[in-house]
mmCIF file of N, CA and C in Angstrom:
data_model
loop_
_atom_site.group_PDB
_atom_site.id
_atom_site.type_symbol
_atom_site.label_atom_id
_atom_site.label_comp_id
_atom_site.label_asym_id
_atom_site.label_seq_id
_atom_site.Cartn_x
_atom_site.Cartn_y
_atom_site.Cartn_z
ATOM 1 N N UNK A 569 0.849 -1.175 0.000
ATOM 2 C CA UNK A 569 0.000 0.000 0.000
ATOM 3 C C UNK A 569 0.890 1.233 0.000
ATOM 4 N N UNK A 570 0.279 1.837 -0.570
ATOM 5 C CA UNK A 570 1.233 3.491 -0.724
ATOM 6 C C UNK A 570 0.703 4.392 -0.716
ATOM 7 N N UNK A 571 0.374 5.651 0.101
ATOM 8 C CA UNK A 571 0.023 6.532 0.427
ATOM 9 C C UNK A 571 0.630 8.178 0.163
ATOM 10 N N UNK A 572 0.390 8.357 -0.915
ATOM 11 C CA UNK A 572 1.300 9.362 -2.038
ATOM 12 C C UNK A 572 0.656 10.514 -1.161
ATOM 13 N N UNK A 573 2.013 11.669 -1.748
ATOM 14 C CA UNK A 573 1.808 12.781 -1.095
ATOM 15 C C UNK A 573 0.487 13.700 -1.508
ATOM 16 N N UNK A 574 0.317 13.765 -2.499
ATOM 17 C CA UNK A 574 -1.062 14.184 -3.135
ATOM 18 C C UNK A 574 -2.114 13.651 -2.575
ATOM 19 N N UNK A 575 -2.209 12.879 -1.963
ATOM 20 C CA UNK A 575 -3.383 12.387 -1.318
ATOM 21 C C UNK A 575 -3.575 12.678 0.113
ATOM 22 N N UNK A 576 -2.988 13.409 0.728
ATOM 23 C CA UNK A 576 -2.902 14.184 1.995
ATOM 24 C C UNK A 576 -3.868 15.319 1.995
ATOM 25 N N UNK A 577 -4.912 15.664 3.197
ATOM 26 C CA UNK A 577 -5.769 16.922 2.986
ATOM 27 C C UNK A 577 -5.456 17.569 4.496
ATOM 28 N N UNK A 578 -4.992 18.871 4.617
ATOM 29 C CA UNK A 578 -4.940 19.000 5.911
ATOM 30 C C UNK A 578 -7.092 19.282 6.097
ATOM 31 N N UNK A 579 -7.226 19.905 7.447
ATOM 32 C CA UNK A 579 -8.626 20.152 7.749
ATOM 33 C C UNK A 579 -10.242 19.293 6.928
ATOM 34 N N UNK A 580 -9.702 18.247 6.754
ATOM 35 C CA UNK A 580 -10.557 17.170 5.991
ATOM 36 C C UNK A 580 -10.704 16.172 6.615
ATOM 37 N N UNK A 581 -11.671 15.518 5.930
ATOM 38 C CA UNK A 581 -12.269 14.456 6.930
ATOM 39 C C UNK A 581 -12.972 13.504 6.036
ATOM 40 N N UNK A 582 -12.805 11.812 5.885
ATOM 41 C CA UNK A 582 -13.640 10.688 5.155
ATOM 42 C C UNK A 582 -14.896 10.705 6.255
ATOM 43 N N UNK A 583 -16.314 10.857 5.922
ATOM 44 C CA UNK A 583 -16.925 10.208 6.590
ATOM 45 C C UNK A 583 -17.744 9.098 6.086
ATOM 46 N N UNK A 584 -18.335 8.486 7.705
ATOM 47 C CA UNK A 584 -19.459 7.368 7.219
ATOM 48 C C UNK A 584 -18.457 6.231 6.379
ATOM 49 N N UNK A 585 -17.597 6.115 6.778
ATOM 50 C CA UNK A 585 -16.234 4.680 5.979
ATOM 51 C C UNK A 585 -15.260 4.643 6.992
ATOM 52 N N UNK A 586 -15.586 4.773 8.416
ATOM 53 C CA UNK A 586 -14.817 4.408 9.301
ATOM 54 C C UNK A 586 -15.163 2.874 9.680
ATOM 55 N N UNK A 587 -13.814 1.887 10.003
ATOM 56 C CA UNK A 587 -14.339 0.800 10.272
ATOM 57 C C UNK A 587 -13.502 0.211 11.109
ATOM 58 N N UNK A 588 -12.149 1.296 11.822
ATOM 59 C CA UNK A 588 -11.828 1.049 13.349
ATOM 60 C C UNK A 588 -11.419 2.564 13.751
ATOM 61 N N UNK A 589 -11.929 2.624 14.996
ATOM 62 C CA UNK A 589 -11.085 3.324 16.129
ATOM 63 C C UNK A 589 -9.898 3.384 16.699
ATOM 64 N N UNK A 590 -8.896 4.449 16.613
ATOM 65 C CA UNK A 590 -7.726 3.672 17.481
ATOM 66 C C UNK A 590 -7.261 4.919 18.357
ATOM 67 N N UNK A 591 -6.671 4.900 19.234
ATOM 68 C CA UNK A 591 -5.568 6.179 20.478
ATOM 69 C C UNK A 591 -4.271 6.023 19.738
ATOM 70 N N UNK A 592 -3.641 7.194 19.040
ATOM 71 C CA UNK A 592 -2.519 7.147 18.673
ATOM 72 C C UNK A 592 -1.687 8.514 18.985
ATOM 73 N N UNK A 593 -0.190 8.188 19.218
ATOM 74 C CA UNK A 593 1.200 9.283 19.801
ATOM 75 C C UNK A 593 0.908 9.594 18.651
ATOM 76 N N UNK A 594 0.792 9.532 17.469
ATOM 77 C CA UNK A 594 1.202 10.225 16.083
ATOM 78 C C UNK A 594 1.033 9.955 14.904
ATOM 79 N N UNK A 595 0.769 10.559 14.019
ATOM 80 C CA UNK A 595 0.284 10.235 12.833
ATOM 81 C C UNK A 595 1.108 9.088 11.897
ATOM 82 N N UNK A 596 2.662 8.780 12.098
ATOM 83 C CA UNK A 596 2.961 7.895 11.945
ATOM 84 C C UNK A 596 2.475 6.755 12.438
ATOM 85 N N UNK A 597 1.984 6.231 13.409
ATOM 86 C CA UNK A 597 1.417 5.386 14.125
ATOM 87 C C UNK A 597 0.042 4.811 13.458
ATOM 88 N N UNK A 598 -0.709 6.298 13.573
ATOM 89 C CA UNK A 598 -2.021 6.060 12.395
ATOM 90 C C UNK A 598 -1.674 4.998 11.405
ATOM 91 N N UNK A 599 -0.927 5.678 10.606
ATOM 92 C CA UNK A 599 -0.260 4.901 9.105
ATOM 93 C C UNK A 599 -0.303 3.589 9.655
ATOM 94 N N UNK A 600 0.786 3.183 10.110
ATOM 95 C CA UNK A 600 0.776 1.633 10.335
ATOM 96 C C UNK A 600 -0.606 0.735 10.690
ATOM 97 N N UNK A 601 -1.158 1.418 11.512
ATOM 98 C CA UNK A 601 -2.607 0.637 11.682
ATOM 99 C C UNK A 601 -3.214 0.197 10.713
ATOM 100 N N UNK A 602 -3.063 1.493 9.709
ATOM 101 C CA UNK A 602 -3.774 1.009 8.239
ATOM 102 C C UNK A 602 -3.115 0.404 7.537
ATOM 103 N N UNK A 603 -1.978 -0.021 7.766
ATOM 104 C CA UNK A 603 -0.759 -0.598 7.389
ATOM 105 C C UNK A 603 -1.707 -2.562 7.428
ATOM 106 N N UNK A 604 -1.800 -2.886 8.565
ATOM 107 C CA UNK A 604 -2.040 -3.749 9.539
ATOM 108 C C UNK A 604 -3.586 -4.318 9.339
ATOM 109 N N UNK A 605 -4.450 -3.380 8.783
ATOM 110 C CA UNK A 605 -5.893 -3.955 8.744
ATOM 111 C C UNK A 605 -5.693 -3.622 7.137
ATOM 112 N N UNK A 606 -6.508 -4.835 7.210
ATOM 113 C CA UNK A 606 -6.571 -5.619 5.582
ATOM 114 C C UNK A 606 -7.747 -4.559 4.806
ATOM 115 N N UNK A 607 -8.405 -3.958 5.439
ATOM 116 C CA UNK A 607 -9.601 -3.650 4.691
ATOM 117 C C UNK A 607 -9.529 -1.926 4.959
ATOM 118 N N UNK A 608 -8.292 -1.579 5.498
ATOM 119 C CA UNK A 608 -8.124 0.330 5.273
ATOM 120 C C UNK A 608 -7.373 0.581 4.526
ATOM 121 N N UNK A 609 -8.309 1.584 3.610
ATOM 122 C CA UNK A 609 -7.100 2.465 2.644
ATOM 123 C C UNK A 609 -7.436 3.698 2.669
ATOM 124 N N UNK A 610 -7.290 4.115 3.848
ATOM 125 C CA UNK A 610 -7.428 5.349 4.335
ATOM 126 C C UNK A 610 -7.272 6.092 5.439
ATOM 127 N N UNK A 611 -7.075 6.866 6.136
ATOM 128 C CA UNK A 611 -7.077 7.035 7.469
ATOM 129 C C UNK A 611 -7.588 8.913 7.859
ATOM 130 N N UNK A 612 -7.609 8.914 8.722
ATOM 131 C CA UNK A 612 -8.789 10.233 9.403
ATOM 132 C C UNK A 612 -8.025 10.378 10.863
ATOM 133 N N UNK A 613 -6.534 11.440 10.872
ATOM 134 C CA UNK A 613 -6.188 11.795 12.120
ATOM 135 C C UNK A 613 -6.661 12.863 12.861
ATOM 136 N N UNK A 614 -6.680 12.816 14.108
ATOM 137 C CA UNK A 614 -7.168 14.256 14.476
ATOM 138 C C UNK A 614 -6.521 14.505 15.927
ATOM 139 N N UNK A 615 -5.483 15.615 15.898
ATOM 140 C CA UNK A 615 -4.780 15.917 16.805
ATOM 141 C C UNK A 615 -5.277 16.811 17.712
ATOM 142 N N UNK A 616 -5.006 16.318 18.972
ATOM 143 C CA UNK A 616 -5.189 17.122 20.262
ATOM 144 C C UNK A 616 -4.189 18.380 20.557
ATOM 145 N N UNK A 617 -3.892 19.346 19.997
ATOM 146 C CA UNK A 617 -3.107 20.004 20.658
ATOM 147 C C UNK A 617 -2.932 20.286 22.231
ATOM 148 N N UNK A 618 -3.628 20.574 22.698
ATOM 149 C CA UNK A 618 -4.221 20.283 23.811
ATOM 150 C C UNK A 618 -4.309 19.196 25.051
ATOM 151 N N UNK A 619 -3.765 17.886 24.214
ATOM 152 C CA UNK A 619 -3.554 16.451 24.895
ATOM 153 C C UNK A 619 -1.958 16.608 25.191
ATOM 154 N N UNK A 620 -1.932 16.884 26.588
ATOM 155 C CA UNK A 620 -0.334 16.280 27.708
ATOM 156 C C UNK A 620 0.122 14.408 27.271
ATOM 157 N N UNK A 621 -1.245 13.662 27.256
ATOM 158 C CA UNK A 621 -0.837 12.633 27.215
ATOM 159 C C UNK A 621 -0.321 11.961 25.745
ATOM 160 N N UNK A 622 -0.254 12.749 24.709
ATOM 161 C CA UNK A 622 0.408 12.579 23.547
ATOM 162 C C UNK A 622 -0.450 11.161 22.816
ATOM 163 N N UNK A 623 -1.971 11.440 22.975
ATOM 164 C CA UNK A 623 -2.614 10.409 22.331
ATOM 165 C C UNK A 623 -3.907 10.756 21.353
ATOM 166 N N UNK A 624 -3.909 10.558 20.542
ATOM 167 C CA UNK A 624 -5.326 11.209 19.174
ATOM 168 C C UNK A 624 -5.812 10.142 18.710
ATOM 169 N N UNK A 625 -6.785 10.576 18.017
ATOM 170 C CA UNK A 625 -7.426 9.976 17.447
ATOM 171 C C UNK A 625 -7.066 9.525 16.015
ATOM 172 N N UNK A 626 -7.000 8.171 15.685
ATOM 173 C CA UNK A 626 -6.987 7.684 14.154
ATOM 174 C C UNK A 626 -8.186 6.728 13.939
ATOM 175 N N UNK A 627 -8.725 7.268 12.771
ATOM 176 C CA UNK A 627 -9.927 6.212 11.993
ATOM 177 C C UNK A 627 -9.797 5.849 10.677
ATOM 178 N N UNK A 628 -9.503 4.567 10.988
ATOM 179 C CA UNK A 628 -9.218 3.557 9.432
ATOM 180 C C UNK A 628 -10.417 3.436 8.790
ATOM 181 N N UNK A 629 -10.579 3.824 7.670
ATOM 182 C CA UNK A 629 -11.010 3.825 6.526
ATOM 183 C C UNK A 629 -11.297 2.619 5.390
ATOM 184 N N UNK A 630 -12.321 2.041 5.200
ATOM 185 C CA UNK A 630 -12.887 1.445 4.014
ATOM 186 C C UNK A 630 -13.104 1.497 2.386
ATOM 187 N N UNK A 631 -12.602 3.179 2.646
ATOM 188 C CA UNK A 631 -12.868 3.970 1.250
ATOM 189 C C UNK A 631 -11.842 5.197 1.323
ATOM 190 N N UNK A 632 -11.960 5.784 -0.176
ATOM 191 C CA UNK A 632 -10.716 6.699 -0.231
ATOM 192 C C UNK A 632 -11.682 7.667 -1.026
ATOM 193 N N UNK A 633 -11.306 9.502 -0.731
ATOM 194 C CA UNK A 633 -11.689 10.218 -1.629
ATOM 195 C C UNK A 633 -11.985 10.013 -3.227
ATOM 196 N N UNK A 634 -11.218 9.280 -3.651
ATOM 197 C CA UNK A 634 -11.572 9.127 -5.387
ATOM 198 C C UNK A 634 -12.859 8.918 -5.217
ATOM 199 N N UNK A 635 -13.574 7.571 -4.366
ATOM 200 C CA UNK A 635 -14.473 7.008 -4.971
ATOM 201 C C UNK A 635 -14.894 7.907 -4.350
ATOM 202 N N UNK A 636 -15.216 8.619 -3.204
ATOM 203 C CA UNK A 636 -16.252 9.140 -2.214
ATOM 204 C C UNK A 636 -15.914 10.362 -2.383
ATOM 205 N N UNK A 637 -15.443 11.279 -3.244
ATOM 206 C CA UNK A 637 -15.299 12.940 -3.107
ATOM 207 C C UNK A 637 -16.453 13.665 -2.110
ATOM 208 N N UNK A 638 -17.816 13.256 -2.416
ATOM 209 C CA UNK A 638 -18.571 13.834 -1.781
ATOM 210 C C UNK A 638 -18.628 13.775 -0.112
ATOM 211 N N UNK A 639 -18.009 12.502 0.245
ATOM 212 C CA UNK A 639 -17.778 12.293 1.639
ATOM 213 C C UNK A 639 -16.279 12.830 2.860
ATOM 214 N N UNK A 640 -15.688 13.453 1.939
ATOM 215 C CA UNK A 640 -14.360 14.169 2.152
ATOM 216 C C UNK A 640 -14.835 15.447 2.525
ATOM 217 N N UNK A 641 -15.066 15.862 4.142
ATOM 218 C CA UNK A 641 -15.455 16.851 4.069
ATOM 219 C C UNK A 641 -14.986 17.970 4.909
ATOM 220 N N UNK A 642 -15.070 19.335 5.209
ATOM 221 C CA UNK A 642 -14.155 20.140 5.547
ATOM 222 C C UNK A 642 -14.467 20.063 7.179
ATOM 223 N N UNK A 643 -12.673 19.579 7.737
ATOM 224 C CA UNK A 643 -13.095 19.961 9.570
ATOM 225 C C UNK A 643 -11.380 20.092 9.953
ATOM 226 N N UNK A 644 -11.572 21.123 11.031
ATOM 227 C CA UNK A 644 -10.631 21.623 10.981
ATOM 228 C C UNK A 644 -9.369 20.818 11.275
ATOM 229 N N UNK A 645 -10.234 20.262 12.711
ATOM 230 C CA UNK A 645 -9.410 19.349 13.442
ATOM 231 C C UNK A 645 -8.928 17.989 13.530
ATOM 232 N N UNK A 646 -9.303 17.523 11.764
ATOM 233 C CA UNK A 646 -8.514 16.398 11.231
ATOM 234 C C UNK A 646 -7.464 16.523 10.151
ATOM 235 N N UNK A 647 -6.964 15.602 9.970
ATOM 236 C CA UNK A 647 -5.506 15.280 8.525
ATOM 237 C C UNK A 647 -6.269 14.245 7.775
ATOM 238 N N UNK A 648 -6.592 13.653 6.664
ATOM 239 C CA UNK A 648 -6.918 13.126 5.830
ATOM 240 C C UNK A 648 -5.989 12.521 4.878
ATOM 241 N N UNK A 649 -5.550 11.100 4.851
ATOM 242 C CA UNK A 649 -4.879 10.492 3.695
ATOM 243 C C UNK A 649 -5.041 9.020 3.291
ATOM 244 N N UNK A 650 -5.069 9.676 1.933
ATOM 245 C CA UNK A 650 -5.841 8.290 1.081
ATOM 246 C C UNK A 650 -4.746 7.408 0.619
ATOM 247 N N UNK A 651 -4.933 6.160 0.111
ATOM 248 C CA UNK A 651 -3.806 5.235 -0.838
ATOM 249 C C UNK A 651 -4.215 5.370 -1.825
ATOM 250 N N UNK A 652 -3.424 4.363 -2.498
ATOM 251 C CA UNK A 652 -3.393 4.609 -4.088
ATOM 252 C C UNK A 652 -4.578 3.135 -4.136
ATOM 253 N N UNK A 653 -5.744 2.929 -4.450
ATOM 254 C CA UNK A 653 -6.464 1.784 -3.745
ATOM 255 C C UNK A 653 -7.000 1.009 -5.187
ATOM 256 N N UNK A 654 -6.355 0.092 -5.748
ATOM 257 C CA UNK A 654 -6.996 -0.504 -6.450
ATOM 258 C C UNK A 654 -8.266 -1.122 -7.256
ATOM 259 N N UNK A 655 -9.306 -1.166 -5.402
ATOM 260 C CA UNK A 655 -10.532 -1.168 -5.366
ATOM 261 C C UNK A 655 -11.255 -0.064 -6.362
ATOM 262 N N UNK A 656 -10.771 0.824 -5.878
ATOM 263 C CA UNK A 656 -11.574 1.923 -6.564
ATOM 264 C C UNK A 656 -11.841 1.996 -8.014
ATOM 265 N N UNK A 657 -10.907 0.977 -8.911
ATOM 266 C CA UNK A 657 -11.926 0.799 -9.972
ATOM 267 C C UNK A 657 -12.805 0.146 -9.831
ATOM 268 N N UNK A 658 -13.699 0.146 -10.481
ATOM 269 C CA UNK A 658 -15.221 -0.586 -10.705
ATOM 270 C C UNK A 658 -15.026 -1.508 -11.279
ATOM 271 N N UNK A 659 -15.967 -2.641 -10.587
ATOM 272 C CA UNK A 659 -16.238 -3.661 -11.088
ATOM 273 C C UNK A 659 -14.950 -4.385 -11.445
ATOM 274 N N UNK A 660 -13.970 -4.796 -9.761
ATOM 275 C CA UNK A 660 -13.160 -5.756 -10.215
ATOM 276 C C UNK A 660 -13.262 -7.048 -9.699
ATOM 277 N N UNK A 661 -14.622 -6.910 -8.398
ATOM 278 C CA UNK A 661 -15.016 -8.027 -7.645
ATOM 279 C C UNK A 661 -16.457 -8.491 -7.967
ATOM 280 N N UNK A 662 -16.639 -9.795 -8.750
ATOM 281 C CA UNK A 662 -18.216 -10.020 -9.101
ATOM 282 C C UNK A 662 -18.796 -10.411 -7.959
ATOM 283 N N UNK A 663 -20.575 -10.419 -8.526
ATOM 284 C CA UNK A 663 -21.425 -11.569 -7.040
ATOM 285 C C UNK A 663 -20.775 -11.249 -5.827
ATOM 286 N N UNK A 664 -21.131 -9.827 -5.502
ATOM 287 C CA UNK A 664 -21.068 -8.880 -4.372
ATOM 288 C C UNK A 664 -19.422 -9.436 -3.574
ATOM 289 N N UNK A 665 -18.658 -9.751 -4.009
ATOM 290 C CA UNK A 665 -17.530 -10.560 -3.214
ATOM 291 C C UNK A 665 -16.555 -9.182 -3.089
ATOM 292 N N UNK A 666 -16.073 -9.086 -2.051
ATOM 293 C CA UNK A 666 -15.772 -8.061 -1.230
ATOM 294 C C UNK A 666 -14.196 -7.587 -1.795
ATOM 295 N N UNK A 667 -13.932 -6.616 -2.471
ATOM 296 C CA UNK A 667 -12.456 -6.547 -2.985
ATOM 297 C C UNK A 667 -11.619 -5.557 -1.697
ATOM 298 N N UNK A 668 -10.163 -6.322 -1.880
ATOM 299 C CA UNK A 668 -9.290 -5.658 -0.688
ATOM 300 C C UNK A 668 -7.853 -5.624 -1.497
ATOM 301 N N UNK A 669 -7.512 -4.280 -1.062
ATOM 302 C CA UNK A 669 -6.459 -3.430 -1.740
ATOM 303 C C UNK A 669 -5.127 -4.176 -1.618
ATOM 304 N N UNK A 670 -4.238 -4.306 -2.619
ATOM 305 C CA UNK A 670 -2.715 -4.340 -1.638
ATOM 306 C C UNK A 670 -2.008 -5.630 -2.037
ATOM 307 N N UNK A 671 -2.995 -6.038 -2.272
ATOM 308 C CA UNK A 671 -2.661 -7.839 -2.292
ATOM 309 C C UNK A 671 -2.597 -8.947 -3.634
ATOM 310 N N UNK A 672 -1.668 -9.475 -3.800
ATOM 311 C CA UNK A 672 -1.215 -10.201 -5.136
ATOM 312 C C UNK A 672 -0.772 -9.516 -6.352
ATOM 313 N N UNK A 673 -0.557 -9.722 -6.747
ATOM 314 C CA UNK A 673 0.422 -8.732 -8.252
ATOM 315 C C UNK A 673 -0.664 -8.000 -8.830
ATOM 316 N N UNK A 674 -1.599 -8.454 -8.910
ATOM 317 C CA UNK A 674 -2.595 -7.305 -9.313
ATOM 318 C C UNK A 674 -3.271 -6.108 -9.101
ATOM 319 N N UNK A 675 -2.895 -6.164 -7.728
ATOM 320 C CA UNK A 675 -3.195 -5.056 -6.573
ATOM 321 C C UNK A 675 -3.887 -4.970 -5.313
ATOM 322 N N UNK A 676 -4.689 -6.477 -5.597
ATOM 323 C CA UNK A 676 -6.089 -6.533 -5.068
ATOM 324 C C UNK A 676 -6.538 -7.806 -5.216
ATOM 325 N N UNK A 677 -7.356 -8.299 -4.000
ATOM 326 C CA UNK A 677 -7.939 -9.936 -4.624
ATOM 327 C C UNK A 677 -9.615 -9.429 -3.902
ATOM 328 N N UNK A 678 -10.034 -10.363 -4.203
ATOM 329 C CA UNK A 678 -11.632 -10.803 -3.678
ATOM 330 C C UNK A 678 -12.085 -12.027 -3.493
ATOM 331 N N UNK A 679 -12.464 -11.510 -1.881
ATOM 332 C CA UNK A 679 -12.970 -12.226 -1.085
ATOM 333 C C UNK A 679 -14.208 -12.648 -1.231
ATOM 334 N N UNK A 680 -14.836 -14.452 -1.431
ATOM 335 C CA UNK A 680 -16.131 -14.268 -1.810
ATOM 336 C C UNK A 680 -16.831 -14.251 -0.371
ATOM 337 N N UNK A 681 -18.299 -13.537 -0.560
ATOM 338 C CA UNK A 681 -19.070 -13.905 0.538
ATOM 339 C C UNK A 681 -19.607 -15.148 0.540
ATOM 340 N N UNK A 682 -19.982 -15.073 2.146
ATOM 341 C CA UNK A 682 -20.149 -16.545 2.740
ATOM 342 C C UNK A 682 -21.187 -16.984 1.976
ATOM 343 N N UNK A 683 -20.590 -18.703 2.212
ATOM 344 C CA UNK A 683 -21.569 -19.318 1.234
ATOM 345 C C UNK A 683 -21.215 -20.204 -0.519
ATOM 346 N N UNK A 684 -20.451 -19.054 -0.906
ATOM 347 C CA UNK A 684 -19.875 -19.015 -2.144
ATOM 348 C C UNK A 684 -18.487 -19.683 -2.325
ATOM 349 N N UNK A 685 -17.532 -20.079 -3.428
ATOM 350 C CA UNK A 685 -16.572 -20.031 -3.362
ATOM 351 C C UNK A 685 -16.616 -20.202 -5.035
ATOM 352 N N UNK A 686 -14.642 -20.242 -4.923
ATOM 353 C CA UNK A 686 -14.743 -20.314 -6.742
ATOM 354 C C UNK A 686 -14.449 -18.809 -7.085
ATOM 355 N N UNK A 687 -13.525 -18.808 -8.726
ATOM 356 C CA UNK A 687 -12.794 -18.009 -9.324
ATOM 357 C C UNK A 687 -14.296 -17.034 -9.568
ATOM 358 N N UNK A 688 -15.348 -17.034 -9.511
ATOM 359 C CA UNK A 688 -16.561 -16.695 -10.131
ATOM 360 C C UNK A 688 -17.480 -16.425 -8.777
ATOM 361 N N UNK A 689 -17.483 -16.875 -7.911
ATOM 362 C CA UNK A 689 -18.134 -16.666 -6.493
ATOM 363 C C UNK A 689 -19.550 -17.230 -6.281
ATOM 364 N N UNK A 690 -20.108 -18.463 -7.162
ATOM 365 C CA UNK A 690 -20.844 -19.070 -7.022
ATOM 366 C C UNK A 690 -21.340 -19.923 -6.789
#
């Protein structure tokens, strides 16, 4: 996963595609989390200036501005940065099977939902 400089927003914010919580010293820290969960390509920091105990908020992400522009939205007191996410083209996972960024030479594999299996998910 790679998280290019262009894809950084200061005072921005992904919403409604959060899909963990975490307490983090620093925005490096953030990174790795999303590093670590299979299903973020994105992350949503938001610093305490204000916090002695040197701990903020990071929220890993499901989705990235490309697909969601409309959900990228202006706040002061977050950092915003997207990956470069494979997913985000359309239509690379059939029969609703769940695509995740990062993974195998192609960029990306899919996961079928339960029930299913097979190159086809049926």
């Amino acid at each position: 996963m790679v998280f290019p400089d262009h894809y950084f927003f200061a005072e921005r914010r992904l919403v409604n595609h959060t899909i963990e919580t975490r307490k983090v010293k620093n925005f490096d820290d953030c990174e790795l989390w999303c590093y670590l969960n299979d299903n973020c390509v994105s992350l949503n920091f938001k610093k305490d200036p204000e916090n002695t105990d040197l701990v903020h908020l990071c929220e890993l992400n499901n989705a990235t501005h490309l697909k969601y522009d409309n959900k990228l939205t202006n706040n002061v007191n977050f950092y915003y940065r997207g990956s470069k996410n494979a997913c985000d083209k359309s239509s690379l996972c059939e029969n609703n099977a769940t695509c995740q960024s990062g993974f195998t030479l192609k960029g990306y594999r899919c996961l079928c939902p339960p029930g299913y299996e097979g190159e086809r998910y049926e």
